[in-house]
């Protein structure tokens, strides 16, 4: 009887180390904690595709009611996700896609739009000549592919803008140093990095060579918190970042709708936007407010728990005293 039993939702997270992933996990936990009937388990794959496969197998074999997954790469998990889908287990993909249409719902921002937003932003600055160093994420995930495609689609029609270099995050230090150290090669005056951490790393390399002021840095994610995108824009390290919401709370909302037999759209596309000096502070203030509310809620929940514990010890004592 599902009314008494809880629905079990499993989430397989592909990467664990960065704040953006932690924010996604946290959003899921908070959203899931609002519903009595939901039990959420989060599995960490730590960038290991074999571990992530074992998560999906485990969820299939152990009666999970919904599988949420942020797949590390588009191909290796296809057969398992299709197996889950064929068995009638709803699968929600979050942030990254797979090479198959056999899933229930996708939630995330449109990464082609992320690339287009970055390119349109650079184009709107109307500079005479813009040479971009593009720093891509190192894996072959759908955000990497689409952030590249969307960006180039716009840049191809902008005569003043060229992508002078396109490198991968894993080669960042040696390649960027090499380009900056050699005076015979074409310099660049913009960096388009596939996330804010990479953009920050690139800025540090430029700073170590004393050239950070002649380069403008654009990242992706726009996360709240120390050394994350919004703060990097506020303190002038990044010129802009493209907001890429994690979708953690939406994924749980979608899972819940599926469990309650409501129809859900297959594609649940979250909004992205440019954050620069004009709106960084507003964004930060909004997040401050949300976080304060969340802290209040957690404090209240803690107090209620304490009261319940006190009440239950008191009633036990009372029963003892009354000999019941
Ligand atoms: C975090 C991250 C984000 C990026 C997303 C793409 O692990 O690299 O910075 O937006 O994954 O999947």
Coordinates of C-alpha atoms and ligand atoms in Angstrom, one line a residue:
X1 CA 0.0 0.0 0.0
X2 CA 1.7 3.1 -1.3
X3 CA -0.1 5.4 1.1
X4 CA 1.8 3.9 4.0
X5 CA 4.9 3.0 2.2
X6 CA 7.0 5.8 0.8
X7 CA 7.8 6.4 -2.8
X8 CA 11.5 5.8 -3.3
X9 CA 13.3 8.2 -5.6
X10 CA 16.9 7.6 -6.5
X11 CA 19.2 10.2 -8.0
X12 CA 22.6 9.3 -9.6
X13 CA 24.9 12.3 -9.6
X14 CA 27.7 12.1 -12.1
X15 CA 30.2 14.6 -10.5
X16 CA 30.5 15.4 -6.9
X17 CA 33.4 17.8 -6.4
X18 CA 32.0 21.2 -7.4
X19 CA 29.6 23.7 -5.8
X20 CA 27.2 23.5 -8.7
X21 CA 26.6 19.8 -8.2
X22 CA 26.4 20.3 -4.4
X23 CA 23.7 22.9 -5.0
X24 CA 21.8 20.5 -7.2
X25 CA 21.9 17.8 -4.5
X26 CA 20.9 20.3 -1.9
X27 CA 17.9 21.6 -3.9
X28 CA 16.7 18.1 -4.3
X29 CA 17.0 17.3 -0.6
X30 CA 15.1 20.4 0.4
X31 CA 12.3 19.9 -2.1
X32 CA 12.0 16.2 -1.2
X33 CA 11.9 17.0 2.5
X34 CA 8.6 19.0 1.9
X35 CA 6.7 15.8 1.0
X36 CA 5.9 13.1 3.6
X37 CA 5.4 10.4 0.9
X38 CA 8.9 10.8 -0.7
X39 CA 12.1 9.1 0.2
X40 CA 15.1 10.4 -1.7
X41 CA 18.5 8.6 -2.0
X42 CA 21.4 10.3 -3.7
X43 CA 24.2 8.2 -5.2
X44 CA 27.6 9.8 -6.1
X45 CA 29.4 8.4 -9.2
X46 CA 32.5 10.7 -8.7
X47 CA 33.0 10.9 -12.5
X48 CA 33.3 7.1 -12.8
X49 CA 31.0 5.7 -15.5
X50 CA 31.1 2.2 -14.2
X51 CA 29.9 3.4 -10.8
X52 CA 27.1 5.3 -12.4
X53 CA 26.1 2.2 -14.4
X54 CA 25.9 0.3 -11.1
X55 CA 23.7 3.0 -9.6
X56 CA 21.1 2.5 -12.4
X57 CA 21.3 -1.3 -12.1
X58 CA 20.8 -1.1 -8.4
X59 CA 17.8 1.2 -8.7
X60 CA 16.2 -1.1 -11.3
X61 CA 16.8 -4.2 -9.2
X62 CA 15.6 -2.7 -5.9
X63 CA 12.2 -1.4 -6.8
X64 CA 12.9 2.3 -7.0
X65 CA 9.8 4.2 -8.1
X66 CA 11.6 7.0 -10.1
X67 CA 15.1 7.2 -11.3
X68 CA 16.7 10.7 -11.7
X69 CA 20.1 10.8 -13.4
X70 CA 22.6 13.3 -14.5
X71 CA 24.5 11.1 -17.0
X72 CA 28.2 11.6 -17.2
X73 CA 28.4 11.0 -20.9
X74 CA 25.7 10.6 -23.6
X75 CA 26.4 7.0 -24.8
X76 CA 27.5 4.5 -22.1
X77 CA 24.3 4.6 -20.0
X78 CA 21.9 4.3 -22.9
X79 CA 21.2 0.5 -22.6
X80 CA 20.6 0.7 -18.9
X81 CA 18.3 3.8 -19.0
X82 CA 16.4 2.1 -21.9
X83 CA 16.1 -1.1 -19.7
X84 CA 14.6 0.9 -16.9
X85 CA 12.3 2.7 -19.2
X86 CA 11.2 -0.6 -20.8
X87 CA 10.4 -2.0 -17.4
X88 CA 8.1 1.0 -16.8
X89 CA 10.3 2.8 -14.3
X90 CA 10.1 6.6 -15.0
X91 CA 13.5 8.1 -15.7
X92 CA 14.2 11.8 -15.4
X93 CA 17.3 13.2 -17.0
X94 CA 18.7 16.3 -15.4
X95 CA 21.3 18.7 -17.0
X96 CA 22.8 16.2 -19.4
X97 CA 21.2 14.2 -22.2
X98 CA 21.7 10.7 -23.6
X99 CA 21.7 9.3 -27.2
X100 CA 18.2 7.9 -26.8
X101 CA 14.7 9.1 -26.6
X102 CA 13.7 6.4 -24.1
X103 CA 13.2 8.4 -21.0
X104 CA 10.3 10.1 -19.3
X105 CA 11.4 13.7 -18.9
X106 CA 14.4 15.9 -19.3
X107 CA 15.0 19.0 -17.1
X108 CA 17.6 21.6 -17.6
X109 CA 18.4 24.8 -19.4
X110 CA 18.9 24.8 -23.2
X111 CA 22.7 24.7 -23.6
X112 CA 22.4 26.0 -27.2
X113 CA 20.9 29.1 -25.7
X114 CA 23.7 29.3 -23.1
X115 CA 26.2 29.4 -26.0
X116 CA 24.0 31.8 -28.0
X117 CA 23.6 34.1 -25.0
X118 CA 27.3 34.3 -24.4
X119 CA 28.0 35.1 -28.1
X120 CA 25.2 37.7 -28.3
X121 CA 26.4 39.3 -25.2
X122 CA 29.9 39.6 -26.6
X123 CA 28.5 40.9 -29.9
X124 CA 26.4 43.5 -28.1
X125 CA 29.6 45.1 -26.8
X126 CA 30.4 46.4 -30.3
X127 CA 34.1 46.2 -30.0
X128 CA 36.2 46.7 -33.1
X129 CA 38.0 43.3 -33.1
X130 CA 37.2 40.5 -30.7
X131 CA 39.4 37.4 -30.6
X132 CA 38.1 34.7 -28.3
X133 CA 39.8 32.0 -26.4
X134 CA 37.2 29.3 -26.0
X135 CA 37.8 26.9 -23.1
X136 CA 35.5 23.8 -23.4
X137 CA 34.7 21.3 -20.7
X138 CA 36.8 18.2 -21.2
X139 CA 34.1 15.6 -21.4
X140 CA 31.9 14.9 -24.3
X141 CA 28.7 15.7 -22.4
X142 CA 25.7 17.3 -24.1
X143 CA 26.3 20.7 -22.4
X144 CA 29.8 20.8 -23.8
X145 CA 28.7 20.0 -27.3
X146 CA 25.7 22.4 -27.2
X147 CA 27.5 25.3 -25.6
X148 CA 30.1 25.1 -28.3
X149 CA 27.5 24.9 -31.2
X150 CA 25.3 27.7 -29.9
X151 CA 28.2 30.0 -29.5
X152 CA 29.7 29.3 -32.9
X153 CA 26.4 29.6 -34.7
X154 CA 26.2 33.3 -33.7
X155 CA 29.9 34.1 -34.0
X156 CA 29.9 32.8 -37.6
X157 CA 27.7 35.8 -38.6
X158 CA 29.7 38.4 -36.7
X159 CA 32.5 39.7 -38.9
X160 CA 34.3 41.4 -35.9
X161 CA 34.5 38.4 -33.8
X162 CA 36.6 35.3 -34.3
X163 CA 37.3 32.3 -32.1
X164 CA 41.1 32.5 -32.2
X165 CA 41.7 29.4 -30.0
X166 CA 39.5 26.6 -28.9
X167 CA 41.0 24.5 -26.1
X168 CA 39.9 22.0 -23.5
X169 CA 39.8 22.6 -19.8
X170 CA 42.2 19.7 -19.1
X171 CA 44.9 21.4 -21.2
X172 CA 44.2 24.9 -19.8
X173 CA 47.4 25.6 -17.9
X174 CA 50.0 24.6 -20.6
X175 CA 48.0 25.8 -23.6
X176 CA 47.0 29.2 -22.2
X177 CA 50.5 29.8 -20.9
X178 CA 51.9 28.9 -24.3
X179 CA 49.6 31.2 -26.1
X180 CA 50.2 34.1 -23.7
X181 CA 54.0 33.6 -23.7
X182 CA 54.5 33.5 -27.4
X183 CA 54.4 37.0 -28.9
X184 CA 54.3 35.7 -32.5
X185 CA 50.8 34.3 -32.2
X186 CA 47.5 36.1 -32.4
X187 CA 46.5 37.3 -28.9
X188 CA 43.0 37.1 -27.6
X189 CA 41.0 39.7 -25.7
X190 CA 38.0 37.6 -24.6
X191 CA 37.7 34.2 -22.8
X192 CA 34.5 32.2 -23.1
X193 CA 34.8 29.4 -20.6
X194 CA 32.3 26.6 -20.2
X195 CA 31.8 27.2 -16.6
X196 CA 32.7 29.9 -14.0
X197 CA 35.4 27.7 -12.3
X198 CA 37.2 27.3 -15.6
X199 CA 36.8 31.1 -16.2
X200 CA 38.3 31.8 -12.8
X201 CA 41.2 29.4 -13.4
X202 CA 41.9 31.2 -16.7
X203 CA 41.8 34.6 -15.0
X204 CA 44.4 33.3 -12.4
X205 CA 46.7 32.2 -15.2
X206 CA 46.3 35.6 -16.9
X207 CA 46.9 37.4 -13.6
X208 CA 50.1 35.4 -13.0
X209 CA 51.4 36.8 -16.3
X210 CA 50.1 40.4 -15.5
X211 CA 47.7 40.5 -18.4
X212 CA 44.3 39.9 -16.7
X213 CA 43.2 43.5 -17.3
X214 CA 43.5 43.3 -21.0
X215 CA 41.2 40.2 -21.2
X216 CA 37.5 39.9 -20.5
X217 CA 36.2 36.7 -19.0
X218 CA 32.8 35.1 -19.5
X219 CA 31.7 32.0 -17.7
X220 CA 28.6 29.8 -17.3
X221 CA 26.6 28.8 -14.2
X222 CA 26.0 32.0 -12.2
X223 CA 26.0 30.2 -8.9
X224 CA 25.6 32.0 -5.6
X225 CA 28.3 31.7 -2.9
X226 CA 31.9 32.3 -2.2
X227 CA 34.1 32.4 -5.4
X228 CA 31.1 31.4 -7.5
X229 CA 29.8 33.1 -10.6
X230 CA 27.7 35.9 -9.1
X231 CA 30.5 36.9 -6.7
X232 CA 33.1 36.8 -9.5
X233 CA 31.0 39.2 -11.5
X234 CA 30.4 41.4 -8.5
X235 CA 34.2 41.7 -7.8
X236 CA 35.0 42.3 -11.5
X237 CA 36.9 39.1 -12.2
X238 CA 34.2 38.0 -14.7
X239 CA 32.6 40.4 -17.1
X240 CA 29.6 38.2 -17.2
X241 CA 28.3 34.7 -16.6
X242 CA 25.4 32.9 -18.2
X243 CA 23.0 31.5 -15.6
X244 CA 22.6 27.8 -15.7
X245 CA 20.1 26.7 -13.1
X246 CA 20.7 23.2 -11.6
X247 CA 17.1 22.1 -11.8
X248 CA 17.3 20.1 -8.6
X249 CA 14.0 21.2 -7.1
X250 CA 12.2 21.0 -10.5
X251 CA 13.4 17.4 -10.9
X252 CA 11.7 16.4 -7.6
X253 CA 8.6 18.3 -8.6
X254 CA 8.4 16.4 -11.9
X255 CA 9.1 13.1 -10.1
X256 CA 6.2 13.8 -7.7
X257 CA 3.8 14.6 -10.6
X258 CA 4.7 11.3 -12.3
X259 CA 4.1 9.4 -9.0
X260 CA 0.7 11.1 -8.8
X261 CA -0.1 10.1 -12.4
X262 CA -0.1 13.7 -13.6
X263 CA 1.1 14.4 -17.2
X264 CA 4.5 15.9 -17.4
X265 CA 6.1 17.5 -20.5
X266 CA 9.0 15.5 -21.9
X267 CA 11.2 18.6 -22.1
X268 CA 11.2 20.9 -19.1
X269 CA 13.4 23.8 -20.2
X270 CA 14.7 26.2 -17.5
X271 CA 15.4 29.8 -18.2
X272 CA 18.9 31.1 -18.7
X273 CA 20.0 34.7 -18.7
X274 CA 23.1 36.9 -18.7
X275 CA 24.4 38.1 -15.3
X276 CA 26.7 41.1 -15.5
X277 CA 27.5 44.2 -13.4
X278 CA 23.9 45.4 -14.0
X279 CA 22.1 42.6 -12.2
X280 CA 24.6 40.7 -10.2
X281 CA 23.7 42.4 -7.0
X282 CA 20.0 41.9 -7.5
X283 CA 20.6 38.2 -8.1
X284 CA 22.7 38.0 -5.0
X285 CA 20.0 39.7 -2.9
X286 CA 17.4 37.3 -4.2
X287 CA 19.5 34.3 -3.2
X288 CA 20.2 35.8 0.2
X289 CA 16.5 36.1 0.8
X290 CA 15.8 32.6 -0.3
X291 CA 18.6 31.3 1.9
X292 CA 17.4 33.2 4.9
X293 CA 14.0 31.7 4.5
X294 CA 15.4 28.3 4.1
X295 CA 17.5 28.7 7.3
X296 CA 14.3 29.9 9.2
X297 CA 12.5 26.8 8.0
X298 CA 15.3 24.5 9.1
X299 CA 15.4 26.1 12.5
X300 CA 11.7 25.8 12.9
X301 CA 11.8 22.1 11.9
X302 CA 14.6 21.5 14.4
X303 CA 12.5 23.2 17.2
X304 CA 9.4 21.1 16.3
X305 CA 11.5 18.0 16.4
X306 CA 12.8 19.0 19.9
X307 CA 9.3 19.7 21.1
X308 CA 8.1 16.3 19.8
X309 CA 10.9 14.6 21.6
X310 CA 10.2 16.4 24.8
X311 CA 6.5 15.6 24.5
X312 CA 7.2 11.9 23.9
X313 CA 9.5 11.6 26.9
X314 CA 7.0 13.5 29.0
X315 CA 4.1 11.3 28.0
X316 CA 6.2 8.2 28.7
X317 CA 7.0 9.5 32.2
X318 CA 3.4 10.3 32.7
X319 CA 2.3 6.8 31.7
X320 CA 4.9 5.3 34.1
X321 CA 3.7 7.5 36.9
X322 CA 0.1 6.7 36.3
X323 CA 1.0 3.0 35.9
X324 CA -0.5 2.8 32.4
Ligands
LIG1 C1 29.4 21.0 -12.9 C2 29.3 21.4 -14.3 C3 28.8 22.8 -14.4 C4 28.2 22.8 -15.7 C5 27.5 21.4 -15.8 C6 27.4 20.9 -17.1 O1 29.9 19.7 -12.7 O2 30.5 21.3 -14.9 O3 29.7 23.8 -14.2 O4 27.3 23.8 -16.0 O5 28.4 20.6 -15.0 O6 26.9 19.6 -17.1

